[in-house]
PDB file of C-alpha atoms and ligand atoms in Angstrom:
ATOM      1  CA  MET A  16       5.189  14.717  29.872  1.00 41.00           C
ATOM      2  CA  ASN A  17       5.021  12.580  26.795  1.00 46.00           C
ATOM      3  CA  THR A  18       5.634  14.576  23.644  1.00 47.00           C
ATOM      4  CA  PRO A  19       4.043  12.971  20.588  1.00 46.00           C
ATOM      5  CA  LEU A  20       6.797  11.852  18.214  1.00 45.00           C
ATOM      6  CA  ILE A  21       4.666  12.121  15.119  1.00 46.00           C
ATOM      7  CA  ALA A  22       2.480  15.083  14.247  1.00 51.00           C
ATOM      8  CA  SER A  23      -0.748  14.141  12.556  1.00 75.00           C
ATOM      9  CA  GLU A  24      -1.225  17.052  10.163  1.00 92.00           C
ATOM     10  CA  ILE A  25       0.631  17.356   6.904  1.00 94.00           C
ATOM     11  CA  SER A  26       1.335  20.873   5.688  1.00 96.00           C
ATOM     12  CA  GLU A  27       0.319  21.931   2.184  1.00 96.00           C
ATOM     13  CA  ALA A  28       3.977  22.400   1.262  1.00 97.00           C
ATOM     14  CA  VAL A  29       4.904  18.855   2.343  1.00 97.00           C
ATOM     15  CA  LEU A  30       1.846  17.436   0.647  1.00 97.00           C
ATOM     16  CA  ALA A  31       2.916  19.156  -2.572  1.00 98.00           C
ATOM     17  CA  GLN A  32       6.371  17.581  -2.251  1.00 98.00           C
ATOM     18  CA  LEU A  33       4.842  14.176  -1.631  1.00 98.00           C
ATOM     19  CA  ARG A  34       2.558  14.539  -4.644  1.00 98.00           C
ATOM     20  CA  LYS A  35       5.442  15.538  -6.881  1.00 98.00           C
ATOM     21  CA  ALA A  36       7.503  12.557  -5.644  1.00 98.00           C
ATOM     22  CA  ALA A  37       4.654  10.125  -6.394  1.00 98.00           C
ATOM     23  CA  GLU A  38       3.803  11.611  -9.766  1.00 98.00           C
ATOM     24  CA  GLU A  39       7.495  11.582 -10.785  1.00 98.00           C
ATOM     25  CA  MET A  40       7.357   7.786 -10.343  1.00 98.00           C
ATOM     26  CA  LEU A  41       4.640   7.476 -13.011  1.00 98.00           C
ATOM     27  CA  GLN A  42       7.385   8.042 -15.601  1.00 98.00           C
ATOM     28  CA  ARG A  43       9.445   5.197 -14.178  1.00 98.00           C
ATOM     29  CA  ALA A  44       6.638   2.663 -13.769  1.00 98.00           C
ATOM     30  CA  TYR A  45       7.176  -0.610 -15.700  1.00 98.00           C
ATOM     31  CA  ALA A  46       3.653  -1.585 -16.575  1.00 98.00           C
ATOM     32  CA  PRO A  47       3.666  -3.087 -20.078  1.00 98.00           C
ATOM     33  CA  TYR A  48       0.884  -5.574 -19.234  1.00 98.00           C
ATOM     34  CA  SER A  49      -1.737  -3.573 -17.369  1.00 97.00           C
ATOM     35  CA  HIS A  50      -0.781  -0.194 -18.834  1.00 97.00           C
ATOM     36  CA  PHE A  51      -1.666   1.177 -15.405  1.00 96.00           C
ATOM     37  CA  PRO A  52       1.334   3.032 -14.021  1.00 97.00           C
ATOM     38  CA  VAL A  53       1.282   3.733 -10.301  1.00 97.00           C
ATOM     39  CA  GLY A  54       3.564   5.980  -8.268  1.00 98.00           C
ATOM     40  CA  ALA A  55       3.896   5.951  -4.508  1.00 98.00           C
ATOM     41  CA  ALA A  56       5.633   8.298  -2.102  1.00 98.00           C
ATOM     42  CA  LEU A  57       6.065   7.665   1.595  1.00 98.00           C
ATOM     43  CA  LEU A  58       6.768  10.348   4.188  1.00 98.00           C
ATOM     44  CA  THR A  59       8.631   9.198   7.297  1.00 97.00           C
ATOM     45  CA  GLY A  60       8.300  10.665  10.742  1.00 94.00           C
ATOM     46  CA  SER A  61      11.648  12.460  10.243  1.00 94.00           C
ATOM     47  CA  GLY A  62      10.482  14.085   6.971  1.00 96.00           C
ATOM     48  CA  ARG A  63      12.250  11.819   4.494  1.00 98.00           C
ATOM     49  CA  ILE A  64      10.404  10.875   1.323  1.00 98.00           C
ATOM     50  CA  PHE A  65      10.752   7.476  -0.388  1.00 98.00           C
ATOM     51  CA  GLN A  66       9.464   6.759  -3.837  1.00 98.00           C
ATOM     52  CA  GLY A  67       8.332   3.650  -5.744  1.00 98.00           C
ATOM     53  CA  CYS A  68       6.635   2.621  -8.901  1.00 98.00           C
ATOM     54  CA  ASN A  69       4.978  -0.600  -9.978  1.00 98.00           C
ATOM     55  CA  ILE A  70       7.258  -3.152 -11.676  1.00 98.00           C
ATOM     56  CA  GLU A  71       5.289  -5.757 -13.581  1.00 98.00           C
ATOM     57  CA  ASN A  72       6.539  -9.110 -14.808  1.00 98.00           C
ATOM     58  CA  ALA A  73       5.673 -11.514 -17.631  1.00 98.00           C
ATOM     59  CA  ALA A  74       4.864 -14.005 -14.868  1.00 98.00           C
ATOM     60  CA  TYR A  75       2.085 -11.722 -13.638  1.00 98.00           C
ATOM     61  CA  PRO A  76       2.079 -12.581  -9.863  1.00 98.00           C
ATOM     62  CA  SER A  77       5.776 -11.745  -9.708  1.00 98.00           C
ATOM     63  CA  GLY A  78       4.972  -8.076 -10.342  1.00 98.00           C
ATOM     64  CA  LEU A  79       5.498  -5.514  -7.600  1.00 98.00           C
ATOM     65  CA  CYS A  80       3.149  -2.770  -6.530  1.00 98.00           C
ATOM     66  CA  ALA A  81       4.411   0.821  -6.226  1.00 98.00           C
ATOM     67  CA  GLU A  82       3.872   0.820  -2.451  1.00 98.00           C
ATOM     68  CA  ALA A  83       5.921  -2.347  -2.019  1.00 98.00           C
ATOM     69  CA  VAL A  84       8.805  -0.793  -4.003  1.00 98.00           C
ATOM     70  CA  ALA A  85       8.650   2.433  -1.965  1.00 98.00           C
ATOM     71  CA  ILE A  86       8.719   0.440   1.273  1.00 98.00           C
ATOM     72  CA  GLY A  87      11.730  -1.453  -0.088  1.00 98.00           C
ATOM     73  CA  GLN A  88      13.470   1.867  -0.782  1.00 98.00           C
ATOM     74  CA  MET A  89      12.836   3.036   2.756  1.00 98.00           C
ATOM     75  CA  ILE A  90      14.060  -0.194   4.355  1.00 98.00           C
ATOM     76  CA  ALA A  91      17.136  -0.408   2.149  1.00 98.00           C
ATOM     77  CA  THR A  92      18.056   3.221   2.865  1.00 98.00           C
ATOM     78  CA  LEU A  93      17.057   3.842   6.484  1.00 95.00           C
ATOM     79  CA  GLY A  94      15.621   0.679   7.882  1.00 96.00           C
ATOM     80  CA  SER A  95      12.233   0.481   9.511  1.00 96.00           C
ATOM     81  CA  ARG A  96      10.683   3.917  10.221  1.00 95.00           C
ATOM     82  CA  PRO A  97       7.157   4.991  11.072  1.00 97.00           C
ATOM     83  CA  ILE A  98       5.401   6.200   7.960  1.00 98.00           C
ATOM     84  CA  ARG A  99       3.457   9.416   8.481  1.00 98.00           C
ATOM     85  CA  ALA A 100       1.794   9.648   5.121  1.00 98.00           C
ATOM     86  CA  ALA A 101       1.562   7.771   1.820  1.00 98.00           C
ATOM     87  CA  TYR A 102       0.575   9.322  -1.504  1.00 98.00           C
ATOM     88  CA  ILE A 103      -0.531   7.110  -4.409  1.00 98.00           C
ATOM     89  CA  ALA A 104      -0.642   8.613  -7.899  1.00 98.00           C
ATOM     90  CA  CYS A 105      -2.119   7.125 -11.032  1.00 96.00           C
ATOM     91  CA  LYS A 106      -3.009   8.297 -14.498  1.00 93.00           C
ATOM     92  CA  GLY A 107      -6.505   6.742 -14.398  1.00 82.00           C
ATOM     93  CA  HIS A 108      -9.852   8.480 -14.318  1.00 90.00           C
ATOM     94  CA  SER A 109     -10.409   7.655 -10.675  1.00 94.00           C
ATOM     95  CA  PRO A 110      -7.937   7.763  -7.782  1.00 94.00           C
ATOM     96  CA  ALA A 111      -6.319   4.448  -6.775  1.00 95.00           C
ATOM     97  CA  TRP A 112      -6.368   3.470  -3.108  1.00 98.00           C
ATOM     98  CA  PRO A 113      -3.761   0.927  -2.098  1.00 98.00           C
ATOM     99  CA  CYS A 114      -4.748  -2.696  -2.830  1.00 98.00           C
ATOM    100  CA  GLY A 115      -5.436  -5.104  -0.010  1.00 98.00           C
ATOM    101  CA  SER A 116      -1.912  -6.546  -0.020  1.00 98.00           C
ATOM    102  CA  CYS A 117      -0.373  -3.089   0.077  1.00 98.00           C
ATOM    103  CA  ARG A 118      -2.618  -2.014   2.926  1.00 98.00           C
ATOM    104  CA  GLN A 119      -1.170  -4.950   4.866  1.00 98.00           C
ATOM    105  CA  ARG A 120       2.392  -4.043   3.788  1.00 98.00           C
ATOM    106  CA  LEU A 121       1.852  -0.439   4.880  1.00 98.00           C
ATOM    107  CA  ASN A 122       0.383  -1.596   8.159  1.00 98.00           C
ATOM    108  CA  GLU A 123       3.777  -2.982   9.135  1.00 98.00           C
ATOM    109  CA  PHE A 124       5.271   0.515   9.215  1.00 98.00           C
ATOM    110  CA  ALA A 125       2.275   2.822   9.595  1.00 98.00           C
ATOM    111  CA  SER A 126       2.438   5.397  12.324  1.00 97.00           C
ATOM    112  CA  PRO A 127      -0.700   5.452  14.470  1.00 95.00           C
ATOM    113  CA  THR A 128      -1.835   8.628  12.686  1.00 96.00           C
ATOM    114  CA  MET A 129      -0.796   7.770   9.163  1.00 98.00           C
ATOM    115  CA  TRP A 130      -2.645   9.466   6.330  1.00 98.00           C
ATOM    116  CA  VAL A 131      -3.161   8.030   2.831  1.00 98.00           C
ATOM    117  CA  TYR A 132      -3.630  10.399  -0.105  1.00 98.00           C
ATOM    118  CA  THR A 133      -4.596   9.500  -3.575  1.00 98.00           C
ATOM    119  CA  ALA A 134      -5.376  11.428  -6.717  1.00 96.00           C
ATOM    120  CA  THR A 135      -5.359  11.225 -10.453  1.00 94.00           C
ATOM    121  CA  LEU A 136      -2.975  13.591 -12.225  1.00 94.00           C
ATOM    122  CA  ALA A 137      -5.712  16.144 -12.801  1.00 93.00           C
ATOM    123  CA  GLY A 138      -7.694  15.807  -9.592  1.00 92.00           C
ATOM    124  CA  SER A 139      -7.197  17.143  -6.092  1.00 93.00           C
ATOM    125  CA  PRO A 140      -6.089  14.562  -3.514  1.00 96.00           C
ATOM    126  CA  GLN A 141      -8.505  12.588  -1.409  1.00 97.00           C
ATOM    127  CA  ARG A 142      -7.347  11.641   2.048  1.00 97.00           C
ATOM    128  CA  MET A 143      -8.184   8.883   4.471  1.00 97.00           C
ATOM    129  CA  ALA A 144      -6.744   7.857   7.842  1.00 98.00           C
ATOM    130  CA  PHE A 145      -4.930   4.568   7.327  1.00 98.00           C
ATOM    131  CA  SER A 146      -6.793   3.101  10.287  1.00 97.00           C
ATOM    132  CA  ASP A 147     -10.029   3.627   8.288  1.00 97.00           C
ATOM    133  CA  LEU A 148      -8.510   1.953   5.226  1.00 98.00           C
ATOM    134  CA  LEU A 149      -7.505  -1.141   7.177  1.00 98.00           C
ATOM    135  CA  PRO A 150      -9.593  -1.400  10.352  1.00 97.00           C
ATOM    136  CA  ASN A 151      -9.109  -4.278  12.790  1.00 97.00           C
ATOM    137  CA  SER A 152      -5.748  -4.982  11.252  1.00 97.00           C
ATOM    138  CA  PHE A 153      -3.480  -7.905  11.942  1.00 97.00           C
ATOM    139  CA  GLY A 154       0.020  -6.750  12.907  1.00 96.00           C
ATOM    140  CA  ALA A 155       3.099  -7.160  15.044  1.00 94.00           C
ATOM    141  CA  MET A 156       1.006  -6.781  18.209  1.00 92.00           C
ATOM    142  CA  ASN A 157      -0.722 -10.072  17.441  1.00 95.00           C
ATOM    143  CA  LEU A 158       2.593 -11.892  17.481  1.00 95.00           C
ATOM    144  CA  GLN A 159       3.853 -10.481  20.763  1.00 89.00           C
ATOM    145  CA  LYS A 160       4.060 -12.512  23.952  1.00 72.00           C
ATOM    146  CA  GLY A 161       4.690 -15.748  22.056  1.00 66.00           C
ATOM    147  CA  GLY A 162       1.827 -15.420  19.611  1.00 62.00           C
ATOM    148  CA  CYS A 163      -0.431 -18.473  20.021  1.00 63.00           C
ATOM    149  CA  GLN A 164       1.757 -20.318  22.463  1.00 62.00           C
TER     150      GLN A 164
HETATM  151  N1  THU B 220      -0.886  -1.518  -8.303  1.00 51.96           N
HETATM  152  C1  THU B 220      -0.033  -0.840  -7.509  1.00 51.96           C
HETATM  153  O1  THU B 220       1.095  -0.504  -7.857  1.00 51.96           O
HETATM  154  N2  THU B 220      -0.519  -0.464  -6.280  1.00 51.96           N
HETATM  155  C2  THU B 220      -1.747  -0.804  -5.832  1.00 51.96           C
HETATM  156  O2  THU B 220      -2.054  -0.533  -4.654  1.00 51.96           O
HETATM  157  C3  THU B 220      -2.747  -1.382  -6.730  1.00 51.96           C
HETATM  158  C4  THU B 220      -2.217  -1.898  -7.994  1.00 51.96           C
HETATM  159  C5  THU B 220      -0.341  -1.910  -9.664  1.00 51.96           C
HETATM  160  C6  THU B 220      -0.143  -3.421  -9.786  1.00 51.96           C
HETATM  161  C7  THU B 220      -0.205  -3.559 -11.298  1.00 51.96           C
HETATM  162  O3  THU B 220       1.098  -3.307 -11.852  1.00 51.96           O
HETATM  163  C8  THU B 220      -1.134  -2.474 -11.744  1.00 51.96           C
HETATM  164  O4  THU B 220      -1.292  -1.574 -10.677  1.00 51.96           O
HETATM  165  C9  THU B 220      -2.526  -2.976 -12.136  1.00 51.96           C
HETATM  166  O5  THU B 220      -3.067  -3.763 -11.132  1.00 51.96           O
END
């Protein structure tokens, strides 16, 4: 029998940990240009949490999104792991879903049942299945079997 490696539901306790980890990053964000701090926390299949914040740059396109930094933390620490859930925190008035580039970055490591949560500091989290945030995605599967050759 095939046992699923990744459970799809996230407990309230783990969600609270994820939220805390993402919100903690709002203090570290380097966002002197947009004044829009973002914190991200990623939960791996094995229960580890990786954090990231946005890091802006005077040459604007060289800035990094919080999700990209959190993915970098995961890769540098553990290597590639399936991400079970991502939590994005911001101080704004409305929750911030990952930008298009970050959806693609997350797609590289998303577990098939990955959840994305987002909330402002005051609000309760909204949740979407990652597959609904980036439907018909382009990914590693497209490059298998020699790609276009
Ligand atoms: N930002 C993120 O960190 N993640 C996203 O998914 C959307 C945008 C950052 C980039 C920039 O530092 C600031 O938010 C305003 O765009």
